[in-house]
XYZ file of C-alpha atoms in Angstrom:
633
model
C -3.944 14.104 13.449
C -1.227 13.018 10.925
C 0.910 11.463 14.500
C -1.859 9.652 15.955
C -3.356 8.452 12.226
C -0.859 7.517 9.954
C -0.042 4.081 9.548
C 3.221 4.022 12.079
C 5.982 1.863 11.621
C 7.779 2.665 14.687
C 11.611 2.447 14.329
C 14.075 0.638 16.411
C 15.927 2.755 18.770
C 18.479 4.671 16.685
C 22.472 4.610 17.699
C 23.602 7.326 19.083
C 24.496 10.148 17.123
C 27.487 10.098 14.307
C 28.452 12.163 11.383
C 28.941 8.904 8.734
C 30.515 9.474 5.186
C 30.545 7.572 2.210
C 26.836 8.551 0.980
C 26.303 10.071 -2.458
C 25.233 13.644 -2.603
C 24.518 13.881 -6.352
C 21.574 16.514 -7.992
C 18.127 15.082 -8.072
C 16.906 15.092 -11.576
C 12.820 15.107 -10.495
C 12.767 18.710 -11.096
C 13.371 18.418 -14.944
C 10.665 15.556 -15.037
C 8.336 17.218 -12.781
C 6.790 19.144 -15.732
C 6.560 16.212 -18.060
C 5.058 14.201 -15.271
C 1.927 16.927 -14.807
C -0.138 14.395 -16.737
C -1.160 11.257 -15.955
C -0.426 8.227 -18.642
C -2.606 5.563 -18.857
C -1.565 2.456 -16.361
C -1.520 -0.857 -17.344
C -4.086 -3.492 -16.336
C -4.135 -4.327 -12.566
C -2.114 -7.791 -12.339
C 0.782 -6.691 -13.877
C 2.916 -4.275 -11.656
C -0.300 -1.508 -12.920
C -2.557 -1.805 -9.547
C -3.342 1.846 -8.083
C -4.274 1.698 -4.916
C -5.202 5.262 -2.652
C -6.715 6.233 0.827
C -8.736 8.958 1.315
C -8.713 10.151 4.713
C -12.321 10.743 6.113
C -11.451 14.113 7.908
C -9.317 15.852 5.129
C -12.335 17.575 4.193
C -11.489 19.755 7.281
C -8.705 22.121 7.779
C -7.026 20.408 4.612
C -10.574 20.584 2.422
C -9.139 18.245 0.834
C -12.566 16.648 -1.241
C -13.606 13.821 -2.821
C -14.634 16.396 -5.840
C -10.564 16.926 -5.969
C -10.431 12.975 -6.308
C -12.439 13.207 -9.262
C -9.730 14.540 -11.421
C -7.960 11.371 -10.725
C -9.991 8.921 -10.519
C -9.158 6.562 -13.704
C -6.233 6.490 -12.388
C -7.405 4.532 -9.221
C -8.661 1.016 -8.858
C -9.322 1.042 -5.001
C -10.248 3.869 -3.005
C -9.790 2.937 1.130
C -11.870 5.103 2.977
C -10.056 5.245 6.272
C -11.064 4.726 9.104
C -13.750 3.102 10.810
C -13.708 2.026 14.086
C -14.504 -0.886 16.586
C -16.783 -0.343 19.291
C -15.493 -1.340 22.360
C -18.413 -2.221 24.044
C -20.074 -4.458 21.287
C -17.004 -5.227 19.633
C -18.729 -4.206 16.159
C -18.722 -1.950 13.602
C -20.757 1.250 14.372
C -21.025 4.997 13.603
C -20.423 7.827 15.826
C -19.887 11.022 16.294
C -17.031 11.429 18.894
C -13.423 12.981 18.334
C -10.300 10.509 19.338
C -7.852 12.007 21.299
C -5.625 13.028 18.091
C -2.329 14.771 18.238
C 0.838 14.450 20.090
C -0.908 14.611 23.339
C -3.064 12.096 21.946
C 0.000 9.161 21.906
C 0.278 9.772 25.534
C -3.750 8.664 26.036
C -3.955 5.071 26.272
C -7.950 5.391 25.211
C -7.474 8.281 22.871
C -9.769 5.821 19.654
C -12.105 4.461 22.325
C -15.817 4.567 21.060
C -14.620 7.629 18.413
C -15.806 7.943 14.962
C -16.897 10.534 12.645
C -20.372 10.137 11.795
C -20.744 13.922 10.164
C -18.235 13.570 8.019
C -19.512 10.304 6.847
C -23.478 11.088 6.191
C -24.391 14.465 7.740
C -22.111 16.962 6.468
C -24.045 19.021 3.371
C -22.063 20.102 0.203
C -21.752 22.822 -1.484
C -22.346 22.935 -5.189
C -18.587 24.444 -5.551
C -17.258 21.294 -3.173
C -19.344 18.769 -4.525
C -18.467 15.690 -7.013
C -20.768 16.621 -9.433
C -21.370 20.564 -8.859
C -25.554 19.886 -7.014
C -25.321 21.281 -3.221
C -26.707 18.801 -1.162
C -30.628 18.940 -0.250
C -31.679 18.616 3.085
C -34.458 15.923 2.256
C -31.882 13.266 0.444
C -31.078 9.779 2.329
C -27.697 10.977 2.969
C -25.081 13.303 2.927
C -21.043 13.169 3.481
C -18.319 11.454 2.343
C -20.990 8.373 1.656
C -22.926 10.855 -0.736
C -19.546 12.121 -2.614
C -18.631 8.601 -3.133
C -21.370 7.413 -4.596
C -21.191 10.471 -6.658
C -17.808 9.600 -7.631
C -18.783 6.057 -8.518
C -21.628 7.142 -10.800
C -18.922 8.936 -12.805
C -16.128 6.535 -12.708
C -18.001 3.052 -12.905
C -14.456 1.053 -12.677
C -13.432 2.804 -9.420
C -13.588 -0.016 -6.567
C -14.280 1.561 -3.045
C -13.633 -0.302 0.177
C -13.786 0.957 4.085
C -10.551 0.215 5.986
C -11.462 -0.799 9.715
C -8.973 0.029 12.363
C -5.596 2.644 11.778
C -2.906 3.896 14.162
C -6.082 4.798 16.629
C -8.522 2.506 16.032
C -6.906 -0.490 16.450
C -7.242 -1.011 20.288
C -10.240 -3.624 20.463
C -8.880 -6.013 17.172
C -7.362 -8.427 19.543
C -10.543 -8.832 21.182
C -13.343 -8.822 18.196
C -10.868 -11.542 16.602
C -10.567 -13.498 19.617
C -13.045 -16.178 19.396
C -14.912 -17.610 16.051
C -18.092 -16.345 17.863
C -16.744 -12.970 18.213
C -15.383 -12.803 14.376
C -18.529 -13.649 13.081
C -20.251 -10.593 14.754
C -17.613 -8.288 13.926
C -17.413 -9.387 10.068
C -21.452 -9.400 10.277
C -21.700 -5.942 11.873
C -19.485 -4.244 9.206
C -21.087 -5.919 6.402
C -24.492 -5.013 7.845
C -23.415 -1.442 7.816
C -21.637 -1.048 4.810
C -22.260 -3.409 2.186
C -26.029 -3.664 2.799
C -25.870 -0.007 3.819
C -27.759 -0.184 7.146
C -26.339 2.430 8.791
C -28.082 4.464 11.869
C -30.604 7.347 11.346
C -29.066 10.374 12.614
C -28.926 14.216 12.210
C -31.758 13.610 9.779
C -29.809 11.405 7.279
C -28.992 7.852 6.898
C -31.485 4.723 7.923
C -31.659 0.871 6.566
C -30.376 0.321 3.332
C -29.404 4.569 2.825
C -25.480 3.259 1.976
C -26.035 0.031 0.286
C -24.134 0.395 -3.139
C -21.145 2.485 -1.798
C -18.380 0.164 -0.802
C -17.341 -2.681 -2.504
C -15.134 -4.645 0.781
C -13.027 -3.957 3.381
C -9.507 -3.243 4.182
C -8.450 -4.241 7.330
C -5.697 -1.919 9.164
C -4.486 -3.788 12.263
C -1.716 -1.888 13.805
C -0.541 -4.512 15.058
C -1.338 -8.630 15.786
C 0.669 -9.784 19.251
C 2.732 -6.644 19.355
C 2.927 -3.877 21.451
C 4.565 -1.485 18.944
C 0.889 0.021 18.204
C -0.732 2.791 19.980
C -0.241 3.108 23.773
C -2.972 1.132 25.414
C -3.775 -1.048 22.050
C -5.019 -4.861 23.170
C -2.942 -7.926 21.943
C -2.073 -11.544 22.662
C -0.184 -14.070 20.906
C -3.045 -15.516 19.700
C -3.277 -12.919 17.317
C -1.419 -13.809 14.859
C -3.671 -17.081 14.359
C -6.695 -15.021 14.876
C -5.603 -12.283 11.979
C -6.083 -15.120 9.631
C -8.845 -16.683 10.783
C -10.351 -12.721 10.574
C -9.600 -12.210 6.954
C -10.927 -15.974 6.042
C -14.073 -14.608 8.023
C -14.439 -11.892 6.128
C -13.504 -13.596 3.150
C -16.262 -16.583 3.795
C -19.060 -13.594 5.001
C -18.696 -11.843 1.538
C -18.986 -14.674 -0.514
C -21.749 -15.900 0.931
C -23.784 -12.608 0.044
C -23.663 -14.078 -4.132
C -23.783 -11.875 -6.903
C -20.338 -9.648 -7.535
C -17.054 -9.906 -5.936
C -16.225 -7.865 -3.037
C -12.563 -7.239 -2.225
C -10.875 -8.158 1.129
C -7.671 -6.049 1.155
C -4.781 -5.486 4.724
C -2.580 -3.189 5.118
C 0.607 -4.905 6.500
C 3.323 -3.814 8.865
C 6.873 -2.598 7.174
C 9.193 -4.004 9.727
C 10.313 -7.439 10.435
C 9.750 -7.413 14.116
C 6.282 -7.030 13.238
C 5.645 -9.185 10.384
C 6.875 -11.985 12.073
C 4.132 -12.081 14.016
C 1.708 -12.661 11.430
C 0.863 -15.853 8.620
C 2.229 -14.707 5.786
C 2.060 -17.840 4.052
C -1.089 -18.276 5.169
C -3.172 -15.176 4.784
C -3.032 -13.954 1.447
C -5.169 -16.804 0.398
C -8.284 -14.868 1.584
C -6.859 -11.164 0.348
C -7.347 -9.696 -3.445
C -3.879 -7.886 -2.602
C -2.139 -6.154 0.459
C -0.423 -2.939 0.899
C 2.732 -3.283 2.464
C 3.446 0.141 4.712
C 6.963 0.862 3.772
C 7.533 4.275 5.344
C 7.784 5.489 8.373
C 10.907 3.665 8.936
C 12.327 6.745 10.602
C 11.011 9.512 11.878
C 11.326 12.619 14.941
C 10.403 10.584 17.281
C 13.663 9.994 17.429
C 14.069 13.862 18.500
C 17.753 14.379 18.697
C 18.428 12.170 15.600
C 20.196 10.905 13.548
C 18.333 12.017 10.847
C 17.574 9.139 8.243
C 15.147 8.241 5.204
C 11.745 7.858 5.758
C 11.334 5.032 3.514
C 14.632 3.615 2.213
C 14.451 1.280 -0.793
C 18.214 -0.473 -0.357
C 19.431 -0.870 2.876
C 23.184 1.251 2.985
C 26.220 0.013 4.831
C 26.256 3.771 6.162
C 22.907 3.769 8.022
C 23.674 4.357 11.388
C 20.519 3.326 12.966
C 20.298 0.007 15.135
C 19.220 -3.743 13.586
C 16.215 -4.532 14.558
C 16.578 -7.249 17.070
C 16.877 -10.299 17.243
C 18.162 -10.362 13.697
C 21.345 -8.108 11.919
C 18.371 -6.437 9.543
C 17.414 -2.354 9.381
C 14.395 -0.999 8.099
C 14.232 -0.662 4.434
C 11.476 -1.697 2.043
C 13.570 -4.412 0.067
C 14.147 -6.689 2.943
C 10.502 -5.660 4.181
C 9.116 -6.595 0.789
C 11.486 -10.147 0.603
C 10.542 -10.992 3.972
C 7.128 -11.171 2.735
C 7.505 -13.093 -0.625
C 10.536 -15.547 0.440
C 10.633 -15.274 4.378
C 13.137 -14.320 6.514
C 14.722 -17.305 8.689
C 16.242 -14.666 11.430
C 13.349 -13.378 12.126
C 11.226 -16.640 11.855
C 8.981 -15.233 8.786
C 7.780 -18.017 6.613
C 7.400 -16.294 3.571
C 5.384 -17.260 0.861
C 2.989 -14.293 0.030
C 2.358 -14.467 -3.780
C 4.353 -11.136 -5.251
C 1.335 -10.208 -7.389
C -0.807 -9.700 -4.994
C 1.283 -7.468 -2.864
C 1.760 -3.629 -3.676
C 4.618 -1.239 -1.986
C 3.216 1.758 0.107
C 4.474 5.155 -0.931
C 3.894 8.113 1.246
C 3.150 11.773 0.129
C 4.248 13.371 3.310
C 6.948 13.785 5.548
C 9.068 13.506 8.450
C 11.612 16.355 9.346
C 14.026 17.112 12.106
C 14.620 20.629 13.057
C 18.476 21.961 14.053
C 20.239 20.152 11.944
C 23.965 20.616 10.502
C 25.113 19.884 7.517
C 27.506 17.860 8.389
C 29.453 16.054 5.716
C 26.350 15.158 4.150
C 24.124 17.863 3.576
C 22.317 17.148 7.306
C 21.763 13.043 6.709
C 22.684 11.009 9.523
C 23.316 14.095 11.986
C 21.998 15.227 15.009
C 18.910 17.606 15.361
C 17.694 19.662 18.060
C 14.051 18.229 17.722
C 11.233 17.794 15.210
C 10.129 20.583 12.364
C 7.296 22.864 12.952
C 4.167 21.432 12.931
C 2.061 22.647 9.736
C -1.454 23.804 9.828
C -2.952 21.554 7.271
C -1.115 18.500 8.617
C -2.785 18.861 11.684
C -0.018 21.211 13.611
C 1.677 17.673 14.645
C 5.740 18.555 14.849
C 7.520 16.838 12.274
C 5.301 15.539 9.475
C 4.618 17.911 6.736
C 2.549 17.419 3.217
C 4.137 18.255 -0.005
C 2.317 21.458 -0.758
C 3.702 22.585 2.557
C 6.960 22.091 1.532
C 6.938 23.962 -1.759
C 10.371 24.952 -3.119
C 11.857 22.504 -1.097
C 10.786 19.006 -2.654
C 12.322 18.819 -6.328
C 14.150 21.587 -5.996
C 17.752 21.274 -6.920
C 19.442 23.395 -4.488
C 17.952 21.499 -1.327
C 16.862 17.964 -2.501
C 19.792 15.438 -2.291
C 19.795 11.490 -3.377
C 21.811 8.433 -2.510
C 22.247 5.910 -5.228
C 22.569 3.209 -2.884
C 18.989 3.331 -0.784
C 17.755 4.706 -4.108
C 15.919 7.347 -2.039
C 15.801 11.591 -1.749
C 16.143 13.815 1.604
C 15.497 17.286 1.527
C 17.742 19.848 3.329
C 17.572 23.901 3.765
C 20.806 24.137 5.781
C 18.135 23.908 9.547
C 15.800 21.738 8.465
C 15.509 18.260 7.487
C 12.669 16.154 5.768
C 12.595 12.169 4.474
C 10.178 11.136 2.061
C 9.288 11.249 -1.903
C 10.816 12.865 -4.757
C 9.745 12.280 -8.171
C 12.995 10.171 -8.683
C 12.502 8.429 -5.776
C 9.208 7.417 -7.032
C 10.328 6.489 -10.145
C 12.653 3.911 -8.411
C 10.152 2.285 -6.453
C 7.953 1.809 -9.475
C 10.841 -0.035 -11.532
C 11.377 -2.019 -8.592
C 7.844 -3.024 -8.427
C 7.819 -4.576 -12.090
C 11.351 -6.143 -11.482
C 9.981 -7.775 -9.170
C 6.334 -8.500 -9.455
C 4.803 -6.787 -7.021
C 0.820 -6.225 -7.945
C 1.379 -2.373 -7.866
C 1.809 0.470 -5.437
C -0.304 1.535 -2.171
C -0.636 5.826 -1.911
C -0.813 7.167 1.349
C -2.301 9.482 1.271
C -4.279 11.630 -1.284
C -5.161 13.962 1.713
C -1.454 14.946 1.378
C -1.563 15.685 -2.326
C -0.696 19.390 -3.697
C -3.448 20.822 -6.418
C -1.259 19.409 -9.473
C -1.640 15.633 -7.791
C 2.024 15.452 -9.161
C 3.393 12.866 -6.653
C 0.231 10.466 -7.472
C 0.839 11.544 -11.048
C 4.096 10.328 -10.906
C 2.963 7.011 -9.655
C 0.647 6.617 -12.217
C 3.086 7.445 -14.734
C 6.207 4.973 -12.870
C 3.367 2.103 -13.378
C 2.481 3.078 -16.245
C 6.464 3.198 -17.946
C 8.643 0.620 -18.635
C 12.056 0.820 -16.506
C 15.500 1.453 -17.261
C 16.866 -2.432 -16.394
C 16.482 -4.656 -13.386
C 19.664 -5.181 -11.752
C 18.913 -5.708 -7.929
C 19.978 -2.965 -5.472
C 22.731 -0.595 -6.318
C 26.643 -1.758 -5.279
C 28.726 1.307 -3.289
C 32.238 0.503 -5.160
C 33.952 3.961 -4.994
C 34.256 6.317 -2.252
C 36.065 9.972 -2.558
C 36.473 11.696 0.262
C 34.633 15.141 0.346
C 36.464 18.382 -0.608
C 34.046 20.574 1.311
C 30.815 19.439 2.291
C 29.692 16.575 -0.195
C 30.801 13.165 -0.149
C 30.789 11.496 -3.958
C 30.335 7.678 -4.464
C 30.229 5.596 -7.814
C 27.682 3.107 -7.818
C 27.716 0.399 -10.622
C 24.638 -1.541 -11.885
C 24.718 -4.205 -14.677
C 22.295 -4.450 -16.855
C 21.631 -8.294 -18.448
C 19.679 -8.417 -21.864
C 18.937 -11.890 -23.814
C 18.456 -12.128 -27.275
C 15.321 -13.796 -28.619
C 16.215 -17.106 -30.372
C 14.737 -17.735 -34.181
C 12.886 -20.553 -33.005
C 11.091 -22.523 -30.275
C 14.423 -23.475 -28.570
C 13.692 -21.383 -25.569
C 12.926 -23.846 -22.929
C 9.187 -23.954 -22.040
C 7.755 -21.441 -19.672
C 6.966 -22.537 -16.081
C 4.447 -20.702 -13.730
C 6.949 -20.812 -10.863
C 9.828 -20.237 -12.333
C 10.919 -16.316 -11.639
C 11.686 -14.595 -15.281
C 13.502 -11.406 -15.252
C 13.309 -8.748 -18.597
C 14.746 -10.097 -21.206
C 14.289 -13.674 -20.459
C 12.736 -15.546 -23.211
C 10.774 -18.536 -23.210
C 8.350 -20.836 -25.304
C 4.629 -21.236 -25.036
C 2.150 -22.511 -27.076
C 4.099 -22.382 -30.468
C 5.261 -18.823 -29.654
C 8.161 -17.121 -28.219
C 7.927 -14.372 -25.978
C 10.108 -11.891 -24.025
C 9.502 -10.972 -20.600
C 9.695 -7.100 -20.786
C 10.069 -7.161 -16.696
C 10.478 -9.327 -13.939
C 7.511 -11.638 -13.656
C 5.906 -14.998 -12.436
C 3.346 -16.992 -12.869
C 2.132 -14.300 -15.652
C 0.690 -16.419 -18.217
C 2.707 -15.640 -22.099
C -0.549 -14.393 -24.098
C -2.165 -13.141 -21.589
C -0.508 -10.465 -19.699
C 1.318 -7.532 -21.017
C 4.521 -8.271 -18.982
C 5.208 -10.974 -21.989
C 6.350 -9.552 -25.510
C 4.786 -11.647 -28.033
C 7.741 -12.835 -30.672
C 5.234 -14.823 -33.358
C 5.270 -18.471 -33.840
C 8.360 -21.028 -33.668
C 9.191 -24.314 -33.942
C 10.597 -26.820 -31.640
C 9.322 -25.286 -28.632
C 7.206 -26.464 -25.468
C 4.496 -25.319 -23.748
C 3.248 -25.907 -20.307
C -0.607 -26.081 -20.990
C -1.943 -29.122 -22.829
C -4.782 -28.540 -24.555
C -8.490 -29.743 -23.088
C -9.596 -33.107 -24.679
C -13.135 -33.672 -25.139
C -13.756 -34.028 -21.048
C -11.866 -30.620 -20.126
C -13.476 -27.362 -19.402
C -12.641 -24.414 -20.755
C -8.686 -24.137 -20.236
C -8.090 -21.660 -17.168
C -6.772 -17.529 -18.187
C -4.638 -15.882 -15.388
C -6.420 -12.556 -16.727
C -9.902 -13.964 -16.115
C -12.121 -13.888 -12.471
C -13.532 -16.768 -11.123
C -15.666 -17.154 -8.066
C -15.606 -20.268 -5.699
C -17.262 -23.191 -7.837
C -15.937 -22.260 -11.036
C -14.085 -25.450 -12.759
C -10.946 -24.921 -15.502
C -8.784 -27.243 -16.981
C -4.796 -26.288 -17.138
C -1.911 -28.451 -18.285
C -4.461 -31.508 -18.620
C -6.345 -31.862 -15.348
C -9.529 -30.388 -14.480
C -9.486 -27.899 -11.298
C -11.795 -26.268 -9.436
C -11.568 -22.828 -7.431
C -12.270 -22.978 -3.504
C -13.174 -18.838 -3.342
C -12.519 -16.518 -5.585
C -8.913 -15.626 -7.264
C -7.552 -14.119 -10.700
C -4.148 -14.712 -11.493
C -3.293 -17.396 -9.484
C -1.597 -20.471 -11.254
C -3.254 -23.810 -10.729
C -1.053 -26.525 -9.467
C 0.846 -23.284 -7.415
C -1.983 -21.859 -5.311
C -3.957 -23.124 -2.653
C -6.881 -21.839 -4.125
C -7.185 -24.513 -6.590
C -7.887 -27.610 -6.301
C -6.939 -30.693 -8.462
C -9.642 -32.885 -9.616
C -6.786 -35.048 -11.589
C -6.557 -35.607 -15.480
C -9.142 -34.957 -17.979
């Protein structure tokens, strides 16, 4: 299930095998933090790097019994739950319900139609509930509206009244018929109507004695939309697409975008989860469609994986790219896959690969996977088995599904954070684990920690989990999430610079990195030049705003001084600027980058009156297209 499910990023065709040096083998220190990590901290608001965002798969209640009461536990931690998936019927080209398996598996990839017409409708509203598996501790009745997943969530939501919940649409296997539901305006309108029918006004089909109009209204608060992927054919086998849909992707999301609003009363989210390679992100708007998104979760993993059977062996999800990855650049351009030149290719574009650019940083959050890809056969090489050849994938697991190769964290128990047999390289910032066979890429409590620094150094909303299905009974790789947002970092210096190499002695190769670390001292008075929404402020930077200095305690922009936590508040000065003038008698009330406003809603910011086209928070006026400029008041 894990194979044909999980968000793929499929890799470019590796180079051919090669024993490379000059990567650091140094002790992983996650296993000393592990224990001090057991308990969650609480996260800072959403907005400011703090944004916790999860998916709970719909069948890990199976083999896994993995439950939404084992979400519970966690769940102020969370701000959006993604159910995944749903799928699109490809008859109708709607949303619907079902009760039909997909064609899952590795035999599954070889089945062109292996999502056609599938869907889960048991797990969803059928399935009863224990009192020992259920949210709450009541066993389901058999007279109640509904039972499932639906049930457990609104469960969950009764307890945890901040917890957002959206459905994701679409997935590694349901993505076959997006090309066609977002072909035409016609056709997006009954697609975006269909789902909302369904699952915001909760009409979903009697069946198995549960369910009818209105039995799911309350549950979900939006959609996530998983297209996998928009005029490529680097999806599933057999998956539809046309150029046209990288036009019609954002034309989609403003659909869905314009359908929600229209419904009144409270917000409901439009979230995407976006492809984490360049080939693939150039064929979508980025400078276009974030206008219609609260945020989007970048997939940064699966960047390499045993589908390349023979090797090399490589990172899963590699923060810094590494002069010693031997893998091939993705063509046309000179780039590999690693999440810092995915993540930049969003915000700032990427002129080799024809990306535009220009999706807002604060509304994008970094995916971090809690499972694994391994290669089997392995030597160690000079390296501890990175970058060597392998005789095939590892052993499938039993609760990931028996697929070869991917493996959950409690499966690999006294591998993972163990010092003998988890290794890290300074330079991609990122852990593999080795037992002197086998092989596995993917998170380490250090590792972690990494990506959350780099998420407040550079402004990135927050992070993405997938997924919670993977999670051992302690939680501790979501814990140590939570806790990364949560914590301020060590110093932002950009990625990590390979100056020393020493050749190994026996089997581990040593090299120095060197990082700098900047820090500005606050000035007595005002004569810090003015802040500026678009200006890009690392930690330690200090600026003037309304009569006050502050210090930026991370990387930040467009994070108004006052009135988010990134800014350090130094008291009152004189001399100093400010950006924001004041209403006069004609101007509303002055705009907040911590406040929500809905489509309509009129502010006033550095002397002009504005008014919001749809709904935003955060988004500067005079710097988004969300706002428009009604001139001086």
């Amino acid at each position: 299930m894990r194979l044909t499910r999980t968000k793929a990023v499929l890799a470019a065709a590796a180079a051919a095998a090669a024993v490379i040096g000059g990567v650091a083998v140094v002790p992983s220190t996650a296993s000393t933090a592990q224990a001090a990590e057991a308990t969650p901290a609480a996260a800072p608001a959403a907005g400011s790097g703090g944004l916790r965002v999860a998916y709970f798969d719909q069948w890990s209640i199976y083999a896994n019994a993995y439950y939404l009461k084992n979400v519970d536990a966690i769940a102020n931690n969370i701000d959006y739950l993604l159910y995944d998936f749903t799928n699109i019927d490809p008859t109708n080209l709607t949303c619907f319900e079902a009760t039909k398996a997909s064609d899952s598996g590795p035999d599954g990839e070889k089945n062109p139609n292996a999502g056609d017409g599938a869907g889960d409708q048991f797990a969803d509203y059928q399935k009863s509930f224990g009192a020992d598996i259920s949210v709450n501790g009541t066993a389901d009745t058999w007279n109640q509206p509904i039972a499932g997943n639906f049930h457990q969530l609104q469960l969950l939501k009764a307890k945890h009244p901040n917890l957002k919940v959206l459905m994701s649409i679409g997935g590694w296997t349901y993505s076959k018929y997006f090309s066609d539901a977002a072909a035409t305006d016609a056709s997006r309108k009954k697609l975006v109507s269909s789902c909302i029918d369904m699952f915001i006004k909760g009409n979903i089909p009697a069946a198995g004695g549960y369910g009818g109009p209105g039995t799911a209204a309350g549950i979900f608060d939006g959609f996530d939309i998983d297209w996998e992927y928009p005029a490529s054919n680097a999806g599933h086998l057999g998956n539809h697409y046309s150029p046209n849909d990288t036009a019609n992707l954002t034309a989609l999301l403003g659909e869905f975008r314009s359908e929600l609003d229209a419904l009144g009363g409270k917000h409901y989210a439009v979230s995407a989860a976006l492809p984490g390679g360049q080939d693939k992100i150039a064929k979508i708007q980025t400078d276009k469609i974030h206008q219609y998104m609260d945020f989007a979760d970048v997939m940064t993993y699966d960047m390499h994986g045993a589908w390349d059977a023979t090797g090399p062996t490589n990172f899963q999800d590699p923060l810094y790219p590494s002069p010693n990855d031997p893998s091939t650049a993705i063509p046309p351009g000179t780039e590999k896959y690693n999440t810092d030149s995915v993540m930049k290719a969003y915000t700032q574009g990427s002129p080799a690969y024809g990306i535009p650019g220009g999706f807002p940083a604060n509304k994008l959050t970094l995916g971090i996977p809690f499972y694994y890809r391994g290669w089997t056969g392995v030597p160690a090489g000079s390296n501890h088995g990175l970058y060597q050849t392998a005789t095939g994938p590892t052993a499938g697991k039993a609760n990931s599904g028996n697929v070869p190769g991917i493996a959950m964290y409690k499966e690999l128990s006294g591998l993972v954070d163990n010092p003998s047999t988890t290794f890290w390289d300074p330079v991609s910032q990122s852990a593999w684990f080795y037992d002197g066979t086998n092989f596995y890429g993917g998170s380490s409590t250090q590792s972690i920690k990494a990506r959350t620094d780099y998420i407040h150094c550079n402004g990135y909303a927050g992070a993405m989990m997938f997924s919670l299905y993977d999670l051992d009974p302690a939680s501790t790789l979501f814990n140590a999430v939570v806790n990364g947002l949560a914590a301020p970092t060590s110093g932002c210096s950009g990625p990590p610079t390979s100056t020393t190499t020493t050749p190994p002695t026996s089997t581990t190769t040593t090299t120095t990195t060197t990082t700098t670390t900047t820090t500005t001292t606050p000035p007595g008075n005002c004569s810090a030049a003015a802040w500026n929404a678009a200006t890009a402020y690392s930690g330690g930077a200090v600026v003037s705003y309304n009569g006050h200095s502050y210090t930026a305690k991370w990387w930040t922009q467009g994070e108004t001084p006052g009135s988010a936590s990134v800014w350090t508040d130094n008291g009152p000065c004189n001399g100093g600027g400010t950006t924001t003038t004041p209403p006069t008698g004609n101007c509303p009330t002055p705009w907040n980058s911590g406040t929500a406003y809905s489509g309509g809603a009129v502010i006033s910011y550095n002397g002009h009156k504005w008014t919001a086209k749809w709904w935003t928070q955060g988004d500067t006026p005079g710097s988004a297209s969300v706002w428009t400029d009604n001139g001086a008041c």
